[in-house]
CSV table of C-alpha atoms in Angstrom, one decimal:
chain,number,residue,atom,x,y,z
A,918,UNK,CA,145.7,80.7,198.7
A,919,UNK,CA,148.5,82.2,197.8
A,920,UNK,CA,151.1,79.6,197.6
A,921,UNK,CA,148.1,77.3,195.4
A,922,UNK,CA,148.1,80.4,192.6
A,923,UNK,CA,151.8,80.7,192.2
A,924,UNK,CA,152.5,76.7,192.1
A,925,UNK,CA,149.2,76.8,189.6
A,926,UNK,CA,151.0,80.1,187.5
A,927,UNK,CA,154.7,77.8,187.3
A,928,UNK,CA,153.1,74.9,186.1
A,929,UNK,CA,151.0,76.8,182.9
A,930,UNK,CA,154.1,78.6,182.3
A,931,UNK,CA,156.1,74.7,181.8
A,932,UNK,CA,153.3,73.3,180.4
A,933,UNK,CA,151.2,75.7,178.1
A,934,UNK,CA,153.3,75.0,175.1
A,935,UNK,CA,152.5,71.1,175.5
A,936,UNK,CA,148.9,71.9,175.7
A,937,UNK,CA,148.9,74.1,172.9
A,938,UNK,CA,150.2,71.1,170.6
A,939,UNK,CA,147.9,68.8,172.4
A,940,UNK,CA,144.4,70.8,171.5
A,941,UNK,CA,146.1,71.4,167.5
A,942,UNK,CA,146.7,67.4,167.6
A,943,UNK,CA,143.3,66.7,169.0
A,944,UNK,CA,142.1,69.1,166.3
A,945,UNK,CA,143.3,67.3,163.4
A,946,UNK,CA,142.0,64.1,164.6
A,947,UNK,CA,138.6,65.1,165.1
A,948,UNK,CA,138.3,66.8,161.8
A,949,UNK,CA,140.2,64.1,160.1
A,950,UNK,CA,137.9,61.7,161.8
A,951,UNK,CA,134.2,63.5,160.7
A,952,UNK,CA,135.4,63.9,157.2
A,953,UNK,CA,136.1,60.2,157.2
A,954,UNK,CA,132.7,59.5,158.7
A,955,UNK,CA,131.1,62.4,156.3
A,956,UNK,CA,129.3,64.2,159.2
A,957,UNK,CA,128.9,67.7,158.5
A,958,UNK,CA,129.8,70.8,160.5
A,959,UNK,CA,130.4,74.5,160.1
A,960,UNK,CA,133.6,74.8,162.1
A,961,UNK,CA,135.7,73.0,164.2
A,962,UNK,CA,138.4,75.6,166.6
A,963,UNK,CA,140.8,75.0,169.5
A,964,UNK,CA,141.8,77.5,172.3
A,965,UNK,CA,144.8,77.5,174.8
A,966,UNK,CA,143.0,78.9,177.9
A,967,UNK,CA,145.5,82.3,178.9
A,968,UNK,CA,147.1,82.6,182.4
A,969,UNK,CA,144.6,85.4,183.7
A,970,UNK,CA,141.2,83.1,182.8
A,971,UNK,CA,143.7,80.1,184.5
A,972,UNK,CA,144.4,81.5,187.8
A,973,UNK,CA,141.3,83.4,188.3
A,974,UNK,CA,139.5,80.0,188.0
A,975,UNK,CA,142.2,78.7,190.1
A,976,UNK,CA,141.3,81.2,192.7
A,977,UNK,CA,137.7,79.3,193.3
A,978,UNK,CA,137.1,77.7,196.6
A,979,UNK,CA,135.8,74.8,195.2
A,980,UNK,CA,139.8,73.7,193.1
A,981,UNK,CA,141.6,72.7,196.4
A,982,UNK,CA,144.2,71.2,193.8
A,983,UNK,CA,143.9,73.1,190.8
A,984,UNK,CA,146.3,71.5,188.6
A,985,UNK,CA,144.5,68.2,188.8
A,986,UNK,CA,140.8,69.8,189.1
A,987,UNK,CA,140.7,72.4,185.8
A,988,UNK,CA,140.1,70.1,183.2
A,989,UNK,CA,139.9,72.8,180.7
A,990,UNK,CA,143.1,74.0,180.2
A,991,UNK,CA,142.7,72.6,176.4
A,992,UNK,CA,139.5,73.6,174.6
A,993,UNK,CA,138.0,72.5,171.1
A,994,UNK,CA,134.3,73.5,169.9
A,995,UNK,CA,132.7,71.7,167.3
A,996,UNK,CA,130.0,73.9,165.4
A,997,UNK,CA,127.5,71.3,163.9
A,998,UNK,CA,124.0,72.3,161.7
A,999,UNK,CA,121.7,70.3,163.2
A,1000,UNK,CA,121.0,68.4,166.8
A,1001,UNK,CA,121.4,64.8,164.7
A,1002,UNK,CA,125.0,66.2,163.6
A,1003,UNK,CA,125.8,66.6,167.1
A,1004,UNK,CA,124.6,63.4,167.8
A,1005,UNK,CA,126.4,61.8,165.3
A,1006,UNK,CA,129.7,63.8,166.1
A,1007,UNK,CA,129.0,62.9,169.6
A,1008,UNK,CA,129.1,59.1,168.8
A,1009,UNK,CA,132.8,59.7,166.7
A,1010,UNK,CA,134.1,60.9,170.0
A,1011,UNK,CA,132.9,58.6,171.8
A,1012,UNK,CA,134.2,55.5,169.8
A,1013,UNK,CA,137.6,57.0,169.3
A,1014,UNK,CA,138.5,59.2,172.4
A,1015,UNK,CA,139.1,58.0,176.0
A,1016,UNK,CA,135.6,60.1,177.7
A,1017,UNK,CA,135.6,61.2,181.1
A,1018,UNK,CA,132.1,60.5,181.8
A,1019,UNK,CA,132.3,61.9,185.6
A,1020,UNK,CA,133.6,65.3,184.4
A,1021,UNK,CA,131.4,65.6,180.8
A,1022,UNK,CA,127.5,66.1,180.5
A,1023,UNK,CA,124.8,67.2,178.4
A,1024,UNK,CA,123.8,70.8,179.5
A,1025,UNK,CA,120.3,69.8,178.0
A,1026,UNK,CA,119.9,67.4,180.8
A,1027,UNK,CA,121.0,69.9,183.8
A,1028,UNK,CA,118.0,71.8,182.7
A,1029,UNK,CA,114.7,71.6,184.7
A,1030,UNK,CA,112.2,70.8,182.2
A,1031,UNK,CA,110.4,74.6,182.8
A,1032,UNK,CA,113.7,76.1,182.0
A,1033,UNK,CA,115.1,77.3,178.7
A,1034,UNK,CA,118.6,78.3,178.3
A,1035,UNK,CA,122.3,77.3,177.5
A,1036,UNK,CA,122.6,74.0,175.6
A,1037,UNK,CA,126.0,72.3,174.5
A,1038,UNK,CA,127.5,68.9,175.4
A,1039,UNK,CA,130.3,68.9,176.9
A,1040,UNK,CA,133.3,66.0,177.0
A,1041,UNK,CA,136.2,65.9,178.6
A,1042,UNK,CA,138.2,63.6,176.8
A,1043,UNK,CA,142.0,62.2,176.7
A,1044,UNK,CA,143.4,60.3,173.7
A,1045,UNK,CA,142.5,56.8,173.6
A,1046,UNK,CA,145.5,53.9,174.7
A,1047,UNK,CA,145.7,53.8,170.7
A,1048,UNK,CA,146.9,56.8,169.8
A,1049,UNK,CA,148.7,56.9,172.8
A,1050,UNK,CA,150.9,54.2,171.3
A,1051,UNK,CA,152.1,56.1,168.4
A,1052,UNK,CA,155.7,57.7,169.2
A,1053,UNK,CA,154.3,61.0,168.2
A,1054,UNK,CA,151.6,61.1,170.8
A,1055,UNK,CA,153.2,59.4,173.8
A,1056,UNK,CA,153.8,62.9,175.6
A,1057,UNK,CA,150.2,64.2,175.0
A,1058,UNK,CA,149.5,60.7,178.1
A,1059,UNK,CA,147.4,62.0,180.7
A,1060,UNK,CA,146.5,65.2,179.0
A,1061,UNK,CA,142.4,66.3,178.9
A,1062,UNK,CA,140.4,68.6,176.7
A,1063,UNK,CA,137.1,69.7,177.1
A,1064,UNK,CA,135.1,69.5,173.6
A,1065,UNK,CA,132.1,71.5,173.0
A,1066,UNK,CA,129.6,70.1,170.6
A,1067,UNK,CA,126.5,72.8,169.4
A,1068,UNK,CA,124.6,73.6,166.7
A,1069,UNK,CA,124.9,76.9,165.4
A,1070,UNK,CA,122.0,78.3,167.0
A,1071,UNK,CA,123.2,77.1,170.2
A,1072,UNK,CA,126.1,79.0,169.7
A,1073,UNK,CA,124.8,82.0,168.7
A,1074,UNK,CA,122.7,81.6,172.0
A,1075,UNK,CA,125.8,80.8,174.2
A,1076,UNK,CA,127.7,83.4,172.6
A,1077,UNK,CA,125.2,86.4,173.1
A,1078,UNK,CA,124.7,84.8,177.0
A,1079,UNK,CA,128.2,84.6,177.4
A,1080,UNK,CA,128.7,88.5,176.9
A,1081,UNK,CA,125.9,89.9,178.4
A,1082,UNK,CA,128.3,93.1,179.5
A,1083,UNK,CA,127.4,94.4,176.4
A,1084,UNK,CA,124.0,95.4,177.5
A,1085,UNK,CA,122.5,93.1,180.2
A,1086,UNK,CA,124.6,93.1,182.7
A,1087,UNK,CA,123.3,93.5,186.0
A,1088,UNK,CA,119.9,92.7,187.5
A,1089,UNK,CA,117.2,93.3,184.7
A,1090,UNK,CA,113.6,93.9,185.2
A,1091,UNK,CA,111.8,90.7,184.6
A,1092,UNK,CA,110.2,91.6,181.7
A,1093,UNK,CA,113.1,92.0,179.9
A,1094,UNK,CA,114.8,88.9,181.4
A,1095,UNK,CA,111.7,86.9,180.5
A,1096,UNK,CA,112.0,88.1,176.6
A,1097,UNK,CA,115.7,86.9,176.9
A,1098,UNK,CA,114.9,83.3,177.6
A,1099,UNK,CA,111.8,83.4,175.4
A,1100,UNK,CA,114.7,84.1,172.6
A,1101,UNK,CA,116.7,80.9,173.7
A,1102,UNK,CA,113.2,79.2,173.5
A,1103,UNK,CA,112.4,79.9,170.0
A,1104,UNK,CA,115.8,79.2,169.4
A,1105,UNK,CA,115.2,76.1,170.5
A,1106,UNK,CA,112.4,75.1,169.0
A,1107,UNK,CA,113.9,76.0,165.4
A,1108,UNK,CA,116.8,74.1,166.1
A,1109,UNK,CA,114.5,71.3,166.5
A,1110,UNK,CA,112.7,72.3,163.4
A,1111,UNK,CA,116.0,72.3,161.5
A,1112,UNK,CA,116.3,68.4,162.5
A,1113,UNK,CA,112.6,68.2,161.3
A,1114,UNK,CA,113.2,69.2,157.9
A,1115,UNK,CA,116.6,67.6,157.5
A,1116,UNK,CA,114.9,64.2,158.3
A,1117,UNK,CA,112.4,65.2,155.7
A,1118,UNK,CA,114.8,65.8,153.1
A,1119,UNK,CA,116.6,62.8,154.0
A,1120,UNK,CA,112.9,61.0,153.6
A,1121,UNK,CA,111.9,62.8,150.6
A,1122,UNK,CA,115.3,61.9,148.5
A,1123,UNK,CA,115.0,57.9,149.5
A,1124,UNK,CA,111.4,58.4,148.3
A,1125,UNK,CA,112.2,59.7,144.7
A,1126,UNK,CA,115.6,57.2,144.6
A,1127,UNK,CA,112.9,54.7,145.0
A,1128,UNK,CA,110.3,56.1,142.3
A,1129,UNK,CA,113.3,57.2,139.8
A,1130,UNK,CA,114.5,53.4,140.6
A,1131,UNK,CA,111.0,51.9,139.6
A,1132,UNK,CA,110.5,53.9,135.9
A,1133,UNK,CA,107.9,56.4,137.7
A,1134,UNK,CA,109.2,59.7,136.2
A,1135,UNK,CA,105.8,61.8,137.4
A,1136,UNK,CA,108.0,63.8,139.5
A,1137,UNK,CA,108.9,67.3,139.4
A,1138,UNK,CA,112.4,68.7,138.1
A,1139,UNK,CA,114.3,69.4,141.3
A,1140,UNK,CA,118.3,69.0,142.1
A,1141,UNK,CA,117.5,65.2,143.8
A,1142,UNK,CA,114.8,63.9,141.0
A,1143,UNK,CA,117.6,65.5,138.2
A,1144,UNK,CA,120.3,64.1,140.3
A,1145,UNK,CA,118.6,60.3,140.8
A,1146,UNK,CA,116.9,60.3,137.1
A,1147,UNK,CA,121.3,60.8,135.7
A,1148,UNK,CA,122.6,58.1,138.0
A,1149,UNK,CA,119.9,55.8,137.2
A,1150,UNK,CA,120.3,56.8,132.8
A,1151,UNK,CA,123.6,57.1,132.7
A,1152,UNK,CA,125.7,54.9,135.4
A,1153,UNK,CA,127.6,56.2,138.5
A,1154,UNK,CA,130.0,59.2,137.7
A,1155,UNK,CA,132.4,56.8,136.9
A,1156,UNK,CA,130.5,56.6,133.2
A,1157,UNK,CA,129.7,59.9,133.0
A,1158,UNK,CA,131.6,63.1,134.0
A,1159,UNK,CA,130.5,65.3,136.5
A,1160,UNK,CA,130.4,69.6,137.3
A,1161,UNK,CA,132.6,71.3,139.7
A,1162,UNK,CA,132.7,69.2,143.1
A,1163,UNK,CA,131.7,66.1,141.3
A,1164,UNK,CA,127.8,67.4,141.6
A,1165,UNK,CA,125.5,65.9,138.9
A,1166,UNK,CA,122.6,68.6,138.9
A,1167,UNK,CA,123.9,72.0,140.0
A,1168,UNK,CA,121.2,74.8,140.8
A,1169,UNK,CA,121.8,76.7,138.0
A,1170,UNK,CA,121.1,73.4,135.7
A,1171,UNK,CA,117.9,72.7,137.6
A,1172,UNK,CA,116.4,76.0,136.7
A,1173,UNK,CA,117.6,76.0,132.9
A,1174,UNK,CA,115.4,73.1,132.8
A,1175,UNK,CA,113.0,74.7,134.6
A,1176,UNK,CA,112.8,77.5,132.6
A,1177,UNK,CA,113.1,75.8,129.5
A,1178,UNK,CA,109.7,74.7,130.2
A,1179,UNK,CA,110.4,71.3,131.5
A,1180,UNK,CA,107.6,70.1,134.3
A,1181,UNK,CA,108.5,66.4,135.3
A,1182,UNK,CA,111.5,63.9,134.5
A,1183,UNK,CA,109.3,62.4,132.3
A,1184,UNK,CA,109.7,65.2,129.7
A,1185,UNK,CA,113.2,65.2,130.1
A,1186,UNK,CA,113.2,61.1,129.2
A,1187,UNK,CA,110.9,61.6,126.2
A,1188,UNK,CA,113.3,64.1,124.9
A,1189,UNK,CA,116.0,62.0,125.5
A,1190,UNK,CA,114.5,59.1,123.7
A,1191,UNK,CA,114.1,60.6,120.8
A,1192,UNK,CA,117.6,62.4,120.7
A,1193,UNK,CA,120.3,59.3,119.7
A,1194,UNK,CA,122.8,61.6,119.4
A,1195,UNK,CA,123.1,62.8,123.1
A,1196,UNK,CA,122.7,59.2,124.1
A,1197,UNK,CA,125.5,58.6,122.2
A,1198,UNK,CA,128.4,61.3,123.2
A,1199,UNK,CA,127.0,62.1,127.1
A,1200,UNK,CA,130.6,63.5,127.9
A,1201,UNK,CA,129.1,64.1,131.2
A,1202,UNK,CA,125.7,65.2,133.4
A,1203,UNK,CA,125.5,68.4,133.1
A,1204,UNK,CA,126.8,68.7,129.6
A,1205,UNK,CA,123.5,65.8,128.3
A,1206,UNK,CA,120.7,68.6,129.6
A,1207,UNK,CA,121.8,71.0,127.9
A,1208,UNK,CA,122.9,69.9,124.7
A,1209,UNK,CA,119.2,68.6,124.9
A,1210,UNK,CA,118.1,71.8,125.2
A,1211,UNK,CA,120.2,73.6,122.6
A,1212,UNK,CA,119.6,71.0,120.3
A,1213,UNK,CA,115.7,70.7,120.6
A,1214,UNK,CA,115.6,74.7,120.6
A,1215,UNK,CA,118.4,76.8,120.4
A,1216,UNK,CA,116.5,80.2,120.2
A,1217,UNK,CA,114.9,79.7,123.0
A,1218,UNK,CA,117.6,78.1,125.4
A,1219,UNK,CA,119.7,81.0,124.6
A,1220,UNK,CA,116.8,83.7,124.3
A,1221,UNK,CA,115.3,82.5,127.3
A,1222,UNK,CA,117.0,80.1,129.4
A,1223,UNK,CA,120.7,80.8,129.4
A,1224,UNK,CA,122.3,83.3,132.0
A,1225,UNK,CA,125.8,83.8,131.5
A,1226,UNK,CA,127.0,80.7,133.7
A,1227,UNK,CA,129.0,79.1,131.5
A,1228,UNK,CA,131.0,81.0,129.1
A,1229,UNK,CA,132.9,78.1,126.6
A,1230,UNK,CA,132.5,75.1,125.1
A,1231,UNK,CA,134.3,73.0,123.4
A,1232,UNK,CA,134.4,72.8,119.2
A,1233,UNK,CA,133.0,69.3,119.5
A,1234,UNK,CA,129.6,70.3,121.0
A,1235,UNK,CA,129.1,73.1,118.4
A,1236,UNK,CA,129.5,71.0,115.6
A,1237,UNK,CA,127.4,68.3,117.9
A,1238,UNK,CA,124.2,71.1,117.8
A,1239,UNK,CA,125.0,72.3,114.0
A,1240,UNK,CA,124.2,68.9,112.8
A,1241,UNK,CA,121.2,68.3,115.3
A,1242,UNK,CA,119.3,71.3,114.2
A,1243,UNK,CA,121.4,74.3,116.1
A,1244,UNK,CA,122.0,76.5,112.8
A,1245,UNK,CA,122.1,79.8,114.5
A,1246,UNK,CA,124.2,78.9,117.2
A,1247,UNK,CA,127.5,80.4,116.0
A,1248,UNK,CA,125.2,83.7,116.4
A,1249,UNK,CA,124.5,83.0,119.6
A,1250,UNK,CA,127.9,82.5,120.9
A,1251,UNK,CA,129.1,85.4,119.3
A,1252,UNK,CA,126.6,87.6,121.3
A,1253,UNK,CA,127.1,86.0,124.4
A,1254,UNK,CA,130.9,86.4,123.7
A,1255,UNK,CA,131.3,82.6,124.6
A,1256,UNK,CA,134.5,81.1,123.6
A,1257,UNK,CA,135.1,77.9,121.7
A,1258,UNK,CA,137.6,75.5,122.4
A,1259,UNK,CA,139.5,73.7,119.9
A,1260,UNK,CA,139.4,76.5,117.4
């Protein structure tokens, strides 16, 4: 035993720095891989596993060969929102990683189905001969990493298990044990809720991109019937600018319309039919609503609908509501200490 620990503790201490570069390199690919792909997740972090977690696993029964058994030794978790992100992360590393599927598994499927607990999939995974090709990643040959893949309530669950010390350590009266797992149940039945409603929302946008598409504007003035009803007036963003982060209808725009007292986009595209002259500068989304609104009433927009979220404007749109019916809007600036640009 311990002749196997010391060989185990002289080969982490030659190799630990290799391994540390090998999970950052695997790192980068991944995340440059599920930006590419545009799959969502809330955080993506590698690990180096330290000599006392090594060679205690080292000291198992069951590693005869250590060196070649622990797999681990290199560790990236990949924090997704929703089971389909998982699934769709899953299938990245699939394509572009070399997958040990003796040594990986779904921790869903080791569960009997009367059981609730732990769930995470697991890969161990080596660089594909690609990558292996490239001069820079010739040394990582032969390397493996396990990659956990979870939602954030899986982790939260695996996290809470994981340190039990804290306060449920020991043997526990049922009772208590059974409330535990009823807590990984119900998280597990939201996280499946989660995918429900993301697959609605994903339903529901397709829906109004179809209507808006078709000329039915009887729909109600949210961020995707705003956003949809732009594209389809104005052209892609390549027309038309955008807000910050390229977004067409931003929250705070959607409720300004709201509050203005628009109900459907079809009162937004009567407006806009009979206002030529925001046809004719629409410098970008955002900016179209609400020189609408300032020009059809600019008491009320700033009496009642504006809240301080943008504070200038260029000299161009002033003069743009002074000659569409904004005379007091010089007042309004003034007392809402917004600045004008170009003056």
């Amino acid at each position: 035993m311990e002749q196997k620990i010391k060989a185990a503790g002289q080969w982490y201490d030659r190799n630990r720095g290799l391994y540390e570069q090998f999970s950052k390199e695997a790192t980068e690919i991944i995340t440059k891989l599920l930006k590419a792909e545009d799959i969502p997740y809330q955080s993506i972090s590698c690990r180096v596993k330290d000599k006392e977690s090594y060679l205690g696993k080292c000291r198992k029964e069951k590693y005869t060969n250590p060196i070649e058994q622990i797999m681990d030794v290199s560790g990236i978790r990949i924090i997704a929102y929703t089971n389909k992100d998982v699934e769709k992360i899953c299938g990245v590393l699939q394509n572009e990683f070399w997958i040990d599927e003796k040594n990986s598994m779904n921790k869903a499927d080791a569960l009997e189905t009367n059981k609730v607990g732990y769930l995470s999939v697991h890969y161990i995974l080596q660089l594909s001969e690609r990558r292996l090709q490239l001069a820079e990643c010739k040394k990582y040959r032969n390397l493996r990493c396990e990659v956990q893949v979870r939602t954030l309530l899986q982790h939260a669950w695996a996290e809470i298990e994981h340190d039990r010390n804290y306060k449920f350590s020991g043997v526990l009266p049922d009772e208590i044990k059974r409330r535990f797992y009823l807590v990984a149940g119900v998280l597990e039945m939201m996280d499946r809720e989660f995918d429900r409603l993301s697959k609605d929302i994903d339903a529901y946008v397709a829906r109004t991109e179809i209507a808006i598409s078709a000329g039915n504007y009887k729909l109600s003035i949210d961020s995707k019937s705003v956003e949809q009803y732009m594209l389809k007036r104005f052209g892609e963003p390549i027309h038309i600018g955008t807000g910050l982060g390229g977004t067409v209808a931003m929250e705070d725009l959607v409720e300004e319309l709201t509050r203005f007292g628009y109900e459907t986009i079809q009162d937004i595209e009567d407006d806009l039919n009979g206002c030529s002259a925001v046809l004719e500068r629409r410098k970008t989304y955002i900016g179209v609503l609400r020189d609408l609104m300032i020009m059809k009433d600019c008491v009320k927009y700033f009496r009642e609908v504006y809240s301080g979220n943008w504070q200038a404007v260029d000299e161009d749109s002033v003069r743009l509501w002074k000659e569409n019916g904004a005379d007091d809007v010089e007042r309004y600036l003034d007392d809402y200490e917004i600045s004008v640009c170009g003056k």
